[in-house]
Coordinates of N, CA, C and O and ligand atoms in Angstrom, one line a residue:
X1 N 0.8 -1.2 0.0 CA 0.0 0.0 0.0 C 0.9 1.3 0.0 O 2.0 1.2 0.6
X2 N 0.4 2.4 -0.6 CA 1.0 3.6 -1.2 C 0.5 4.4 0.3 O -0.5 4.2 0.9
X3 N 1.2 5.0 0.5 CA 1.0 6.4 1.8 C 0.5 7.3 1.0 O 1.1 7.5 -0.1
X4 N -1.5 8.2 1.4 CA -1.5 9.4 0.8 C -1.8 8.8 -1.0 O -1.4 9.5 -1.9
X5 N -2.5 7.6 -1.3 CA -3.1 6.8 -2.7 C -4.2 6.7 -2.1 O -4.4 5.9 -1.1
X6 N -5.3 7.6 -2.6 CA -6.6 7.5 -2.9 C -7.2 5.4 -2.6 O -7.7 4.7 -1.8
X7 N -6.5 5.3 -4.2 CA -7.6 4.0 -4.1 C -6.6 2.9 -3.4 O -7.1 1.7 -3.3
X8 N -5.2 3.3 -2.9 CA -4.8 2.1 -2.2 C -5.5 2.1 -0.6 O -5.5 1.2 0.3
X9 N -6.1 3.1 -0.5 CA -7.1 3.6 1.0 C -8.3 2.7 1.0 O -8.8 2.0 1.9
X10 N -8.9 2.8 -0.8 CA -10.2 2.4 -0.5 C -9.9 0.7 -0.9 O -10.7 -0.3 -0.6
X11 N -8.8 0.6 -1.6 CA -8.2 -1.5 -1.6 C -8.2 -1.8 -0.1 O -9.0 -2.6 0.1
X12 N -7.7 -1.5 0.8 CA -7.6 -1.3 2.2 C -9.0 -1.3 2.8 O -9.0 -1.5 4.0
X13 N -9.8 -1.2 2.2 CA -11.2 -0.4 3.2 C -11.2 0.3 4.8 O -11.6 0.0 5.9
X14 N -10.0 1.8 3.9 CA -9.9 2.7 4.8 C -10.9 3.9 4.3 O -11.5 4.5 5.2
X15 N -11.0 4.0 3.1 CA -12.0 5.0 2.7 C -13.2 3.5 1.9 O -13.1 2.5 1.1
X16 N -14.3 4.3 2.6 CA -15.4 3.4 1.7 C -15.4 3.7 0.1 O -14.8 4.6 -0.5
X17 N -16.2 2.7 -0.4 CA -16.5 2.9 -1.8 C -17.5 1.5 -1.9 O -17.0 0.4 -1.4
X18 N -19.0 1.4 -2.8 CA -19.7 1.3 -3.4 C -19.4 -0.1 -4.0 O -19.5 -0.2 -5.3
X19 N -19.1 -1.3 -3.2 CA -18.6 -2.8 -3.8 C -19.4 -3.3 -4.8 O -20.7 -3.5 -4.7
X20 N -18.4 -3.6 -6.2 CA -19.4 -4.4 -7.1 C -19.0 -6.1 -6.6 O -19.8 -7.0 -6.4
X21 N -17.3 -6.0 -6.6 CA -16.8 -7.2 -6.4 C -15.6 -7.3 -5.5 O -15.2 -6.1 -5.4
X22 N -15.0 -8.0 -5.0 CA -13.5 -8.3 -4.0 C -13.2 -9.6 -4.0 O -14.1 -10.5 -4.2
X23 N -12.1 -9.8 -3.9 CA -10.9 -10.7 -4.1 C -9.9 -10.7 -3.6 O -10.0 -10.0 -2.6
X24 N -8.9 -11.1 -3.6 CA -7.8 -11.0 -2.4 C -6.7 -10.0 -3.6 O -5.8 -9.2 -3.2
X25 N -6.9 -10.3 -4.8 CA -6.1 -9.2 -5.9 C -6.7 -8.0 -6.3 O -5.9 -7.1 -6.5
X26 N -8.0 -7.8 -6.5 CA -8.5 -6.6 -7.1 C -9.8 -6.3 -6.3 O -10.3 -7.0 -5.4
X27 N -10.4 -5.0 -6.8 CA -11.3 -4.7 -6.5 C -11.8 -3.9 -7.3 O -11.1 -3.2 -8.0
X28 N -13.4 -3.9 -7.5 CA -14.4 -3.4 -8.5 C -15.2 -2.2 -7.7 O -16.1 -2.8 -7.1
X29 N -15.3 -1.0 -7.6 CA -16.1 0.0 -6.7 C -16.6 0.5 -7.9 O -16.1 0.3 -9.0
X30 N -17.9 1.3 -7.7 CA -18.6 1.8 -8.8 C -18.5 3.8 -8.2 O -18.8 4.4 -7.1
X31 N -18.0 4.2 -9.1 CA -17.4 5.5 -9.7 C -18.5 6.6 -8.9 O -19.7 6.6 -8.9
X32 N -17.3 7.5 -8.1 CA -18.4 8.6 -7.3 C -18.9 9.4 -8.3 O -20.1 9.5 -7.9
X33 N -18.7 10.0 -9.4 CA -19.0 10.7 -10.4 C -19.3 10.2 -11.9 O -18.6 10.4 -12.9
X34 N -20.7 9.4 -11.8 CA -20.6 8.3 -12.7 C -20.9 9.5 -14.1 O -21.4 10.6 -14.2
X35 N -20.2 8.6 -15.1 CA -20.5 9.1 -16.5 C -21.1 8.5 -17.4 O -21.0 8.9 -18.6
X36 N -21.9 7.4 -17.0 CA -22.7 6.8 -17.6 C -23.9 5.9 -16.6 O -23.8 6.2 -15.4
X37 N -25.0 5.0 -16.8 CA -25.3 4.0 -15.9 C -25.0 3.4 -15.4 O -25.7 3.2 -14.4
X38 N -24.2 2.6 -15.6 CA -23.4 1.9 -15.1 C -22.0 2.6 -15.6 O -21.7 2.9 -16.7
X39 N -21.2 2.7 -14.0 CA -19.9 3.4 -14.2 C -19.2 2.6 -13.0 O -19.3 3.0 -11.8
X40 N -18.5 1.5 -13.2 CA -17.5 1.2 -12.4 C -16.3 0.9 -12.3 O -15.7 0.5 -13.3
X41 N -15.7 1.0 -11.3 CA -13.7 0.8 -11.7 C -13.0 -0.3 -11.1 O -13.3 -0.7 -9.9
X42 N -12.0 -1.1 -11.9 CA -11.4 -2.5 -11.4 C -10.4 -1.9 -10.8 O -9.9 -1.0 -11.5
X43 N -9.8 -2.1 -9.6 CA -8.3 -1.3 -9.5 C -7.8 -3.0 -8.9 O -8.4 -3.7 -8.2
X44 N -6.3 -3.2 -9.5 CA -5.6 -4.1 -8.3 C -5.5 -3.4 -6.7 O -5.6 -2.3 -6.3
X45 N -5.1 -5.0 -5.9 CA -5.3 -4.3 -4.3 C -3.5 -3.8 -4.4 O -2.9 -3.1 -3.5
X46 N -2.9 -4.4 -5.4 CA -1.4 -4.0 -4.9 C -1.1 -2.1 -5.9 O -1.5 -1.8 -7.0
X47 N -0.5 -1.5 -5.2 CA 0.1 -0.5 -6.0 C 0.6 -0.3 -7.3 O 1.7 -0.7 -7.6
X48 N -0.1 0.1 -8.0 CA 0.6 0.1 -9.8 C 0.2 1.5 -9.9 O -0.9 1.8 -9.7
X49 N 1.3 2.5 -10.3 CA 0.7 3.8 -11.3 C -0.5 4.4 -12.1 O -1.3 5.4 -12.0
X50 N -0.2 2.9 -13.3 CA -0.9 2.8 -14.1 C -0.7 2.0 -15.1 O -0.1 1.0 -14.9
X51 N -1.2 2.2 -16.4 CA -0.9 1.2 -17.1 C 1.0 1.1 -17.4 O 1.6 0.1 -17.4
X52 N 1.6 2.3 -17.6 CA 2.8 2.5 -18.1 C 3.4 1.8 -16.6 O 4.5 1.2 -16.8
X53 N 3.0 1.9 -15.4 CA 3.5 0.5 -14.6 C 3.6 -0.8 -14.6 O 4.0 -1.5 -13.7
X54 N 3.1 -1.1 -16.0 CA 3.3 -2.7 -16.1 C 4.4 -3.4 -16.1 O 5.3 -2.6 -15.9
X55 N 4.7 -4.5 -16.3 CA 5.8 -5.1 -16.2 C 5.7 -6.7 -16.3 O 4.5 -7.1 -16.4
X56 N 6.6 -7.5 -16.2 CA 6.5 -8.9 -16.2 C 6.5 -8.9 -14.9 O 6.2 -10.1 -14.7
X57 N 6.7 -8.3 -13.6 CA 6.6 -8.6 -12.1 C 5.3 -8.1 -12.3 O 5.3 -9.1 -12.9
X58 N 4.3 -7.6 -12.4 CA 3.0 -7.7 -12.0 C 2.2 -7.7 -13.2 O 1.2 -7.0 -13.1
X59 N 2.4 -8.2 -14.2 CA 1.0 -8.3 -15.5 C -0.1 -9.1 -15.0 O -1.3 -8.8 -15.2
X60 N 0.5 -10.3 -14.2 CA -1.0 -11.3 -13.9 C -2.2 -10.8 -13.5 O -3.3 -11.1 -13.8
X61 N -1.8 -9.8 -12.5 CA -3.3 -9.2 -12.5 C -3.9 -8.4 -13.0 O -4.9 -8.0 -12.5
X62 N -3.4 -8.0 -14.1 CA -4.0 -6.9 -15.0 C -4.8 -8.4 -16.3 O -5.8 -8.2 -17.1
X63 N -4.3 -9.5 -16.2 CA -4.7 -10.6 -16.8 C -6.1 -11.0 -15.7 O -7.2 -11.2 -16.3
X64 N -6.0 -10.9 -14.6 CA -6.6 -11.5 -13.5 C -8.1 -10.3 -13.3 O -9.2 -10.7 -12.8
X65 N -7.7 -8.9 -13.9 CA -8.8 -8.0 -13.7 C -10.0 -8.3 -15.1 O -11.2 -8.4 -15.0
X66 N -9.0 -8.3 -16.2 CA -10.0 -8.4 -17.1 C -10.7 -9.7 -17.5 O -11.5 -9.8 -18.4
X67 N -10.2 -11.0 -16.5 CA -11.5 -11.8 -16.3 C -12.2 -11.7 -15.6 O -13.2 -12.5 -15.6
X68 N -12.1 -10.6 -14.6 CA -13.3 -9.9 -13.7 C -14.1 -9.5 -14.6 O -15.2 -10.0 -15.0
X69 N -13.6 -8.4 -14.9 CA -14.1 -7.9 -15.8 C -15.6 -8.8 -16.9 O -16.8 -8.8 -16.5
X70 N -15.5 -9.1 -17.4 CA -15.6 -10.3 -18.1 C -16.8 -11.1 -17.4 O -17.9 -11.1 -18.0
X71 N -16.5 -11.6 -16.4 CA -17.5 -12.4 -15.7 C -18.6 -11.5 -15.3 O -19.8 -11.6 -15.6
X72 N -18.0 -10.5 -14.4 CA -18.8 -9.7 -13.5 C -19.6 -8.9 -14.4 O -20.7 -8.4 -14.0
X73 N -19.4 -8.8 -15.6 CA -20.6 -7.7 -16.7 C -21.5 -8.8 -16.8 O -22.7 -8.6 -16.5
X74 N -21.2 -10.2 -17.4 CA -22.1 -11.2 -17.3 C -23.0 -11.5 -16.3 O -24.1 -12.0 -16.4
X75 N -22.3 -11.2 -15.2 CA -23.7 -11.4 -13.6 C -24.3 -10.2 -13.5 O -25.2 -10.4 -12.6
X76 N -24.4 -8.8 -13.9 CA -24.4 -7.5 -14.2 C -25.5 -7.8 -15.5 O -25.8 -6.7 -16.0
X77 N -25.9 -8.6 -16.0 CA -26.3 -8.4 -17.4 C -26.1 -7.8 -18.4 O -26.9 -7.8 -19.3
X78 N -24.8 -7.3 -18.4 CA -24.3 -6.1 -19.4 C -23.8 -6.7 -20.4 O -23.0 -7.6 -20.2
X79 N -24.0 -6.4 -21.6 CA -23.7 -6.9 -22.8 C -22.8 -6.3 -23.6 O -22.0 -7.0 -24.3
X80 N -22.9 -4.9 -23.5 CA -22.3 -4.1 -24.2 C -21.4 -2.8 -23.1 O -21.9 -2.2 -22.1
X81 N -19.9 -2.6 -23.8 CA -19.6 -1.7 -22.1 C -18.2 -1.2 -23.0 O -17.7 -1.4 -24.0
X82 N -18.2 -0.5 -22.2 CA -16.2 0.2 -22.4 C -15.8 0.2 -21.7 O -16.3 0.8 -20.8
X83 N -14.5 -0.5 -21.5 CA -13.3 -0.2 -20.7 C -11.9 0.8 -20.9 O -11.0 0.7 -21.8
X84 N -12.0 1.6 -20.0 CA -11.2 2.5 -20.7 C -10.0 3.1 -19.5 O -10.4 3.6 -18.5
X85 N -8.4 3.0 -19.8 CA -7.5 3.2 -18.9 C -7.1 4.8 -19.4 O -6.8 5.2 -20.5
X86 N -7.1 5.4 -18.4 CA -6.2 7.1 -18.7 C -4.7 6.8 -18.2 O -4.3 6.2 -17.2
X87 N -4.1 7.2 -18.8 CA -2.6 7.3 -18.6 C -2.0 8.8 -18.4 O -1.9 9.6 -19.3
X88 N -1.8 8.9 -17.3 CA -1.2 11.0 -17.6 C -2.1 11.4 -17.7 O -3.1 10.9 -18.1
X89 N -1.5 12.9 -17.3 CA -2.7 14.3 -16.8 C -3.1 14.4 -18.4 O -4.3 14.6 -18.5
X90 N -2.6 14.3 -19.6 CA -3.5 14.5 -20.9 C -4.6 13.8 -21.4 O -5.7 14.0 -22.0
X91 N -4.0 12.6 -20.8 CA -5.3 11.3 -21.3 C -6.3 11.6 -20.3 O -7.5 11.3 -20.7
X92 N -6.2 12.1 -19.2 CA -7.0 12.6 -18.2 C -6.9 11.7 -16.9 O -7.9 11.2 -16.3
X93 N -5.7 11.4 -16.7 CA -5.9 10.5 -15.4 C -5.5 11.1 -13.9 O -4.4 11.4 -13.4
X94 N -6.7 11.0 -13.4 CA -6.8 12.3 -11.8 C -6.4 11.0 -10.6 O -5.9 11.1 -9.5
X95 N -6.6 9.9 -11.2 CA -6.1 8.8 -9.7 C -5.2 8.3 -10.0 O -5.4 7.4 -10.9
X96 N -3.4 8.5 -9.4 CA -2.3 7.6 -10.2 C -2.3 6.2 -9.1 O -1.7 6.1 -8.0
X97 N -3.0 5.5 -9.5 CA -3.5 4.5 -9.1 C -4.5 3.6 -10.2 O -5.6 3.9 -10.6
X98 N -3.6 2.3 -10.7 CA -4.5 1.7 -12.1 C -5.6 1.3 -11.7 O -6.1 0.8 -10.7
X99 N -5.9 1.9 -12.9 CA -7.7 1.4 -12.9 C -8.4 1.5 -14.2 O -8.2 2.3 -15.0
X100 N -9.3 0.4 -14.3 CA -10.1 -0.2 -15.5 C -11.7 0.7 -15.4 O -12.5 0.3 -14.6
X101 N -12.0 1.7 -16.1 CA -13.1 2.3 -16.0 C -14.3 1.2 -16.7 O -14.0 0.7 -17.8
X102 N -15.5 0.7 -16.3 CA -15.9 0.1 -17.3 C -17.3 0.9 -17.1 O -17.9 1.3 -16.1
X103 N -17.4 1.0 -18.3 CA -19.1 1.8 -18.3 C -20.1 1.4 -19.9 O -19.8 1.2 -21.1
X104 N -21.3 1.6 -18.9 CA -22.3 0.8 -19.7 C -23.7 1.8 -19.6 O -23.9 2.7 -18.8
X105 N -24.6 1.3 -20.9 CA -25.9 1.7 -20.5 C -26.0 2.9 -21.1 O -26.8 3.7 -20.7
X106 N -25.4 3.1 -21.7 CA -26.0 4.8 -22.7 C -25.1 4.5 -24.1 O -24.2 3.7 -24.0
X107 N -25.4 4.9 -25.1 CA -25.0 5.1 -26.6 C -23.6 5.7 -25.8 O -23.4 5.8 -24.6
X108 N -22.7 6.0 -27.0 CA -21.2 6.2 -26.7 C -20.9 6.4 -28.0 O -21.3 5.8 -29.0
X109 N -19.8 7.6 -27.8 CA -19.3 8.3 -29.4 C -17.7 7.3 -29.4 O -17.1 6.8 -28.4
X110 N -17.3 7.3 -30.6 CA -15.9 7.1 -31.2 C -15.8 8.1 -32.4 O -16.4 8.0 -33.4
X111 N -14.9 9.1 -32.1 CA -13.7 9.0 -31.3 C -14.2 9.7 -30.0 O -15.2 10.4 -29.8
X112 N -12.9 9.2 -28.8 CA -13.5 9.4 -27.1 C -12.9 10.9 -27.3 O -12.0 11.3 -28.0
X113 N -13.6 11.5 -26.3 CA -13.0 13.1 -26.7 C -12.1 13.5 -25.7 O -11.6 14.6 -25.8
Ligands
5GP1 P1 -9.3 8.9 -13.8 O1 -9.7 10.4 -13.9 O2 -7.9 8.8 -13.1 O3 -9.3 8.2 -15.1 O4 -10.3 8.1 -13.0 C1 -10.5 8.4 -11.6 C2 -11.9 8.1 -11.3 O5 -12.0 8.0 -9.9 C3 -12.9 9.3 -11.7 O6 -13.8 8.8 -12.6 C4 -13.5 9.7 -10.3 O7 -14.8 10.1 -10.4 C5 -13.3 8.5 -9.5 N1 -13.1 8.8 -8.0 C6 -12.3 9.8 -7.5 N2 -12.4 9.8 -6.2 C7 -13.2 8.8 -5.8 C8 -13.7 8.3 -4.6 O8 -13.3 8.7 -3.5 N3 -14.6 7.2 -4.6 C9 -15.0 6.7 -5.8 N4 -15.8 5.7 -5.8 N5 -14.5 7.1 -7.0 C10 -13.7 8.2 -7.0
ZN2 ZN1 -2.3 3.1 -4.8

């Protein structure tokens, strides 16, 4: 755990958040500020940046999230969804803490703006 990391507080359940799912590797909380109907975020419980923190010492659970992923839209009934990672303040990423946005339930443009 990160000293002063938002979501290593809420992998902890030191700050609450809104459980879709838990595991002893990841966690699924559904988004304070949703941007769609369904708006929720996979974060691993261990410290990663972000995506540009990957590596061969921790890829498995970035393998291990998006079979969450995966299952959990299926018990969700969700059929259709976006998963979407921000990397850096340009791509727009406000939590340096990885995380899998997945959101569902409304039409959606390409290209993402
Ligand atoms: P980013 O901007 O880094 O791609 O995504 C961070 C997301 O975390 C944002 O969608 C934001 O609404 C969400 N978020 C920020 N603080 C909290 C919080 O305390 N609880 C929850 N559930 N979501 C948060
Ligand atoms: Zn963290």
């Amino acid at each position: 755990m990160k000293n002063d990391c938002l979501f290593c507080a809420i992998a902890a359940g030191e700050i609450p958040g809104r459980k879709a799912y838990e595991d002893d590797k990841c966690l699924a909380f559904y988004d304070i500020a949703p941007q769609a109907p369904v708006h929720f975020l996979v974060i691993p419980k261990e410290h990663i940046a972000s995506v540009a923190g990957i590596d061969d010492t921790n890829s498995a659970v970035v393998a291990h999230i998006f079979e969450v992923i995966s299952r959990l839209t299926k018990e969700l009934g969700i059929e259709s969804y976006r998963v979407v990672s921000n990397i850096g303040e340009q791509a727009g990423q406000s939590v340096p803490h990885l995380h899998f946005h997945v959101l569902s339930g409304r039409d959606m443009t390409w290209p993402p703006g």
